[in-house]
mmCIF file of C-alpha atoms in Angstrom:
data_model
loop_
_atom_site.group_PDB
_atom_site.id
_atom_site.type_symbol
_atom_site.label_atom_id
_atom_site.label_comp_id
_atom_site.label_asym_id
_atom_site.label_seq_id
_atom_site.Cartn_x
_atom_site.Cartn_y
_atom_site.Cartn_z
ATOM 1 C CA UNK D 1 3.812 -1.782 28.726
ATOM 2 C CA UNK D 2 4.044 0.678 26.232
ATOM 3 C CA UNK D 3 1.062 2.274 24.157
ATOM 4 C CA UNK D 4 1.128 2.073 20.141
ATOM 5 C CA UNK D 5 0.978 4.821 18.261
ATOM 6 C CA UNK D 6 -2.333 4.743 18.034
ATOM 7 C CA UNK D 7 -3.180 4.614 21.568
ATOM 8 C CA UNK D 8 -3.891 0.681 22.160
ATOM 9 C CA UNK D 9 -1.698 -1.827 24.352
ATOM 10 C CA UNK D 10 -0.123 -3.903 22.852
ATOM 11 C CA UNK D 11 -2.082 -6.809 24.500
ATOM 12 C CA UNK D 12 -5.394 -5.033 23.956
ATOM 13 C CA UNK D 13 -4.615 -4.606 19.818
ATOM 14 C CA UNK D 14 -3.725 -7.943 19.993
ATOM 15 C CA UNK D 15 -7.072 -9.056 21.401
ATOM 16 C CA UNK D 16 -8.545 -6.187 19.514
ATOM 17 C CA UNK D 17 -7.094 -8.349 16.246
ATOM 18 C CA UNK D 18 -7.936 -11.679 16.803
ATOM 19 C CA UNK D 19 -11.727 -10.754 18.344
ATOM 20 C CA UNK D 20 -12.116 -9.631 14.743
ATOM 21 C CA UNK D 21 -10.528 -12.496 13.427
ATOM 22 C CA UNK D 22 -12.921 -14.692 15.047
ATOM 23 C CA UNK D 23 -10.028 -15.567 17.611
ATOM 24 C CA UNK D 24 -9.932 -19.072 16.972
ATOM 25 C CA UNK D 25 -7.486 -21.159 15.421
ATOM 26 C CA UNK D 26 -6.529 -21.301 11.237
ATOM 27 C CA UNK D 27 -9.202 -23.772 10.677
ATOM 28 C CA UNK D 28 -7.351 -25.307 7.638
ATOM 29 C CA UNK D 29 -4.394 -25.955 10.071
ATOM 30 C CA UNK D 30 -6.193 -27.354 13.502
ATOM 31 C CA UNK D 31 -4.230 -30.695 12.771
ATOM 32 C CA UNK D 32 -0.988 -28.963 13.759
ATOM 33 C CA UNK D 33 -0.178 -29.524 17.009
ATOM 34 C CA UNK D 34 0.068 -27.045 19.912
ATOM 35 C CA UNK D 35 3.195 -24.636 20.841
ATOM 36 C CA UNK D 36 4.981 -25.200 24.512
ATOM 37 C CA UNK D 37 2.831 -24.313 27.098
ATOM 38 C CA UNK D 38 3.140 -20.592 27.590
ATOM 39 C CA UNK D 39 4.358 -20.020 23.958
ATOM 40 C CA UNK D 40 1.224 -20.871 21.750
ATOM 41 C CA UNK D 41 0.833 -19.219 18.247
ATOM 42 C CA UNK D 42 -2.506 -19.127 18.553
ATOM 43 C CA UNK D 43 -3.276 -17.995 22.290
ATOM 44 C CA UNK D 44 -5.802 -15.527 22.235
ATOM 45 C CA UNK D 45 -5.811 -12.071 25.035
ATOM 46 C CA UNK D 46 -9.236 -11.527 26.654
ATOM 47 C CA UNK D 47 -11.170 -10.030 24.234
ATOM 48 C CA UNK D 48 -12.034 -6.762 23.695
ATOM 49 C CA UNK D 49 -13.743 -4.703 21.044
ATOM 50 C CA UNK D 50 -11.390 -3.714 17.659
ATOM 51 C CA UNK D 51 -9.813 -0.768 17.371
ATOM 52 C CA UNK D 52 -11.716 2.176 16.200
ATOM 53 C CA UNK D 53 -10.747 5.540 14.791
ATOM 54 C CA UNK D 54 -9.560 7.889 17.344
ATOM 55 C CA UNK D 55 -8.240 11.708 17.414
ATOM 56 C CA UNK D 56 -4.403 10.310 17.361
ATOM 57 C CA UNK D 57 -5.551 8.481 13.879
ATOM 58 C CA UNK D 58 -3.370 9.140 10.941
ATOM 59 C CA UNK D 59 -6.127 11.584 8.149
ATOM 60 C CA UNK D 60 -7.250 9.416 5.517
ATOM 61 C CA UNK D 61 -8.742 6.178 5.168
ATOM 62 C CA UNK D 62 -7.070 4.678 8.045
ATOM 63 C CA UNK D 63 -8.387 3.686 10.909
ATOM 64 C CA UNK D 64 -6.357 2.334 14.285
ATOM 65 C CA UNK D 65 -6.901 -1.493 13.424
ATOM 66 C CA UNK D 66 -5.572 -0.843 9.972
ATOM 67 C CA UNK D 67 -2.484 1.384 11.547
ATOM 68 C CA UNK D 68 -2.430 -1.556 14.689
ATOM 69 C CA UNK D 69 -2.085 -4.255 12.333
ATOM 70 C CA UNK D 70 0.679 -2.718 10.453
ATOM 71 C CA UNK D 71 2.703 -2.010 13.589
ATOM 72 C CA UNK D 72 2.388 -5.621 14.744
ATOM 73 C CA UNK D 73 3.614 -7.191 11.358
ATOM 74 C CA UNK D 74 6.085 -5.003 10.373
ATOM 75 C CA UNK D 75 8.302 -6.069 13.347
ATOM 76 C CA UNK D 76 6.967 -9.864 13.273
ATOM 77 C CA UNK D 77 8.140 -9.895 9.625
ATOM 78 C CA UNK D 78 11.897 -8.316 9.754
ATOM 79 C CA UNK D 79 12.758 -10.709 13.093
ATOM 80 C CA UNK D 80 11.835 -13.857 11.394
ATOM 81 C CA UNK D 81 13.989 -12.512 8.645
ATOM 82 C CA UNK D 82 16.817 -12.628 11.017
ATOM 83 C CA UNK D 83 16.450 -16.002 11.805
ATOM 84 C CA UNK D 84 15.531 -16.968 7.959
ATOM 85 C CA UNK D 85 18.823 -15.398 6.831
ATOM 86 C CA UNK D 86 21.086 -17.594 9.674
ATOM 87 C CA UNK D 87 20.078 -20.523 7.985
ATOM 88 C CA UNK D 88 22.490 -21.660 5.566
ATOM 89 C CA UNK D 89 25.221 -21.136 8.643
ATOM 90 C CA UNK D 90 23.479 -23.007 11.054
ATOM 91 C CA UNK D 91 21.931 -26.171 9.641
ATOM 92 C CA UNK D 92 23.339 -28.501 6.688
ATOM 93 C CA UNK D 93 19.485 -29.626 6.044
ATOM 94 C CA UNK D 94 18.724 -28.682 2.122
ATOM 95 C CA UNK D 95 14.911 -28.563 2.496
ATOM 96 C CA UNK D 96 15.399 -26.297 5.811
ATOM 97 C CA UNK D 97 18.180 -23.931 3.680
ATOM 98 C CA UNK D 98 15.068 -23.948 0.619
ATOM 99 C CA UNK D 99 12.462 -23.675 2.751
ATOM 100 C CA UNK D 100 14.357 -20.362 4.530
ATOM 101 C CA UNK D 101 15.255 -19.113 1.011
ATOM 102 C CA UNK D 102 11.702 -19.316 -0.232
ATOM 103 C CA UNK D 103 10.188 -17.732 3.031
ATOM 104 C CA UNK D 104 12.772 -14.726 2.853
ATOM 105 C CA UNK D 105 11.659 -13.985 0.096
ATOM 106 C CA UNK D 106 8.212 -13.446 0.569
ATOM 107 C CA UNK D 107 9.019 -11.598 3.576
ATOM 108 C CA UNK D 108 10.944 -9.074 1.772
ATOM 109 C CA UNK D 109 8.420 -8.716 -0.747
ATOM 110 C CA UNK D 110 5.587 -8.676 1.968
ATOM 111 C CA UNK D 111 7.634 -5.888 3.935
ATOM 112 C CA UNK D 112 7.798 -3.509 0.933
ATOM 113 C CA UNK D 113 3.889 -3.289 0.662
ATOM 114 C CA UNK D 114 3.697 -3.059 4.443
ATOM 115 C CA UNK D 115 5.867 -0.044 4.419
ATOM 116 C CA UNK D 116 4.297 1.384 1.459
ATOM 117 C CA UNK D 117 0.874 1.644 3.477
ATOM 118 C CA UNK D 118 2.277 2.724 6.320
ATOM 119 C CA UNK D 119 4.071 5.830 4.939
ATOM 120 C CA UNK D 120 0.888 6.518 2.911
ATOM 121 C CA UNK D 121 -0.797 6.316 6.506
ATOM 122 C CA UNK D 122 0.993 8.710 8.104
ATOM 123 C CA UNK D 123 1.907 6.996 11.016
ATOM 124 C CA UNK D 124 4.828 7.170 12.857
ATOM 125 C CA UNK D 125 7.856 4.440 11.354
ATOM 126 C CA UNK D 126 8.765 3.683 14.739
ATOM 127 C CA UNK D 127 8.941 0.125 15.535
ATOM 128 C CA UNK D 128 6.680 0.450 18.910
ATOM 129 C CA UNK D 129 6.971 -2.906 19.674
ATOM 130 C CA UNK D 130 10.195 -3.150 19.949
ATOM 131 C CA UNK D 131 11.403 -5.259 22.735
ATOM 132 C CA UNK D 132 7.708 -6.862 23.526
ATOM 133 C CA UNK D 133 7.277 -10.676 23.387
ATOM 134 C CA UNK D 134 4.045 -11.727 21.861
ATOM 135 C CA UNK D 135 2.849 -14.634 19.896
ATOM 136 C CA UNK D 136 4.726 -15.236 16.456
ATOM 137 C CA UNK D 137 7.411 -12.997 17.275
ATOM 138 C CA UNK D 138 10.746 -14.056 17.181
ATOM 139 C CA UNK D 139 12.160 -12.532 19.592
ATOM 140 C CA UNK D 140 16.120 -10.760 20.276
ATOM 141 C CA UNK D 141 16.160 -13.951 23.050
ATOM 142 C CA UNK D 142 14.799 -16.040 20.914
ATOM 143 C CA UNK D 143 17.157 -15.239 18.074
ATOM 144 C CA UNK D 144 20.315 -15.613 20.572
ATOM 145 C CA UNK D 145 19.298 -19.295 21.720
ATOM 146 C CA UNK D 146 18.999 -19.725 17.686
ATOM 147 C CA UNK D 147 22.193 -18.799 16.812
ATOM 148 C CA UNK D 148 23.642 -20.661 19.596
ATOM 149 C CA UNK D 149 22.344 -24.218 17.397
ATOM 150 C CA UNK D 150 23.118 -26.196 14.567
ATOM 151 C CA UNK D 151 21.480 -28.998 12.481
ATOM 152 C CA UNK D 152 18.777 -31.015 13.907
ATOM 153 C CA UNK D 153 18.447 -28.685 16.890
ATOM 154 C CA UNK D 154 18.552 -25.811 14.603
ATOM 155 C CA UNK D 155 15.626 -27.243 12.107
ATOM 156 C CA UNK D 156 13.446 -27.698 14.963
ATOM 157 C CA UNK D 157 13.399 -24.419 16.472
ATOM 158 C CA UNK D 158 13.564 -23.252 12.755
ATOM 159 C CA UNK D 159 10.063 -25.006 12.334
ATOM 160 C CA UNK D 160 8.608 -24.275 15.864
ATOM 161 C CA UNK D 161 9.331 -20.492 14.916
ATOM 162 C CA UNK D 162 8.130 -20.528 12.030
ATOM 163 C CA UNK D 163 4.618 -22.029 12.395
ATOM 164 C CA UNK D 164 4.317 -19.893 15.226
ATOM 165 C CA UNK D 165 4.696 -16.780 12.921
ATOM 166 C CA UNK D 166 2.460 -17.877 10.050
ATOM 167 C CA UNK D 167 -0.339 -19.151 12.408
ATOM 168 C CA UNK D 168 0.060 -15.810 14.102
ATOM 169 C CA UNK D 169 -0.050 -14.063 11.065
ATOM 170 C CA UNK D 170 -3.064 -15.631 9.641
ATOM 171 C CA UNK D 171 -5.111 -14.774 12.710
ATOM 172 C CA UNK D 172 -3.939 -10.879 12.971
ATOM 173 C CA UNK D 173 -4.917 -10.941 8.948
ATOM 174 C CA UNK D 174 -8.349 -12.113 9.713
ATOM 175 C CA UNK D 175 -8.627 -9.130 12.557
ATOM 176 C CA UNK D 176 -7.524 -6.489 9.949
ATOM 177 C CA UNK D 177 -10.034 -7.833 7.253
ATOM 178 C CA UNK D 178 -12.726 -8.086 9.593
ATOM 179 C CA UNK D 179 -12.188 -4.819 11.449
ATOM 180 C CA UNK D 180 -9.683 -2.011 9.065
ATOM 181 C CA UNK D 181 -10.963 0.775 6.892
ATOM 182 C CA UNK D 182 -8.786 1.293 4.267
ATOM 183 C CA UNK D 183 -9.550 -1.137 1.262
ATOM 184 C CA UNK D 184 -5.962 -1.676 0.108
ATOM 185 C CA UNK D 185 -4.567 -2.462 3.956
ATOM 186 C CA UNK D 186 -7.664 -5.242 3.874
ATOM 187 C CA UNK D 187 -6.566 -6.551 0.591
ATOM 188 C CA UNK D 188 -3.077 -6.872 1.468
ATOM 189 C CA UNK D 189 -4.202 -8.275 5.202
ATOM 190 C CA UNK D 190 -6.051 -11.702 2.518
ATOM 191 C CA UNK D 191 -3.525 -11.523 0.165
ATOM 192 C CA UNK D 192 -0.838 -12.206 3.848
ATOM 193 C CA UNK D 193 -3.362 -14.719 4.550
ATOM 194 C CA UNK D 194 -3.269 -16.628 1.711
ATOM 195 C CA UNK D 195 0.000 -16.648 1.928
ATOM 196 C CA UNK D 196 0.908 -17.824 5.199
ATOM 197 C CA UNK D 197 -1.461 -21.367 4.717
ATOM 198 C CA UNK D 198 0.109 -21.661 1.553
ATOM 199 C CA UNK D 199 3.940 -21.359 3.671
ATOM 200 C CA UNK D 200 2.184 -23.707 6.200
ATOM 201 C CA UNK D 201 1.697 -26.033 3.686
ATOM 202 C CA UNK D 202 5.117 -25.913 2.765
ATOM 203 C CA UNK D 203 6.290 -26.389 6.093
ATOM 204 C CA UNK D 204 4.553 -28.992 6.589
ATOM 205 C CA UNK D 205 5.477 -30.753 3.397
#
């Protein structure tokens, strides 16, 4: 498996994230029920301790749980946007076509801050997680059964993705506010979080 930039595994930042996240489920959400077996959004790697600074560290205020986290949602953001943006071609449901409208959105605008921390970081803009399947990713596979669907069949993986993603998401945020260094990454890691129940909530409306 390859290393992040920052010198973690992907499986160990993973752990890394949701040890300092408290690993355990979005406790506003624990009604939802579970992902397919072998594809939960909330399954957590054996734990290990977060990220600290190391020599391959971008200077600055960063440390590698701030630069991890970045590199994890920077990808998990721009492939949901993939499937987000297929909506209106493959399903004739209006709430699902809102619903993707809405969540693109805040995507986009989440990505822009993301990418504005990570240039002031330093780090490399390489996405090094680029072909790795991990939870809340939507992966190239994933994306080619996707586009392969249409209505009802489409809105279900549309809404199996997407929780996976934003219950994901929640628990990486939680690591980054619980174990980063730079103020402004931790801010934007509870402003995500906030986010995401509030996206669950519409999902689930």
């Amino acid at each position: 498996m390859k290393a992040t930039a920052v010198g973690m595994p992907l499986a160990a930042l993973v752990a890394a994230l949701l040890a300092a996240g408290c690993g355990g489920p979005a406790s506003e959400h624990a009604h939802h029920p579970p992902a397919p077996s072998g594809q939960s959004a909330v399954s957590s790697p054996p734990v290990v301790s977060p990220a600290s600074p190391a020599a391959s560290t971008p200077s600055g205020a960063f440390n590698g749980t701030d630069v991890g986290w970045m590199q994890l949602m920077i990808p998990m953001d721009e492939q949901l946007l993939s499937m987000l943006e297929m909506a209106p071609k493959r399903t004739s449901n209006p709430e699902v076509i809102q619903l993707a409208k809405l969540f693109a959105a805040d995507h986009r605008a989440e990505l822009l801050k993301l990418r504005a921390l990570m240039d002031r970081s330093g780090a490399p803009k390489t996405n090094v997680h680029e072909g790795h399947d991990m939870p809340g990713m939507v992966t190239a596979a994933d994306l080619g059964v996707i586009d392969q669907t249409k209505g009802a069949a489409f809105d279900r993986l549309f809404a199996k993705n997407m929780r996976e993603h934003l219950e994901q998401g929640i628990l990486l945020c939680r690591g980054e506010q619980g174990a980063g260094a730079d103020q402004a990454t931790r801010e934007l890691a509870g402003n995500i979080e906030k986010a995401r129940a509030a996206q669950l909530d519409r999902l689930d409306g």
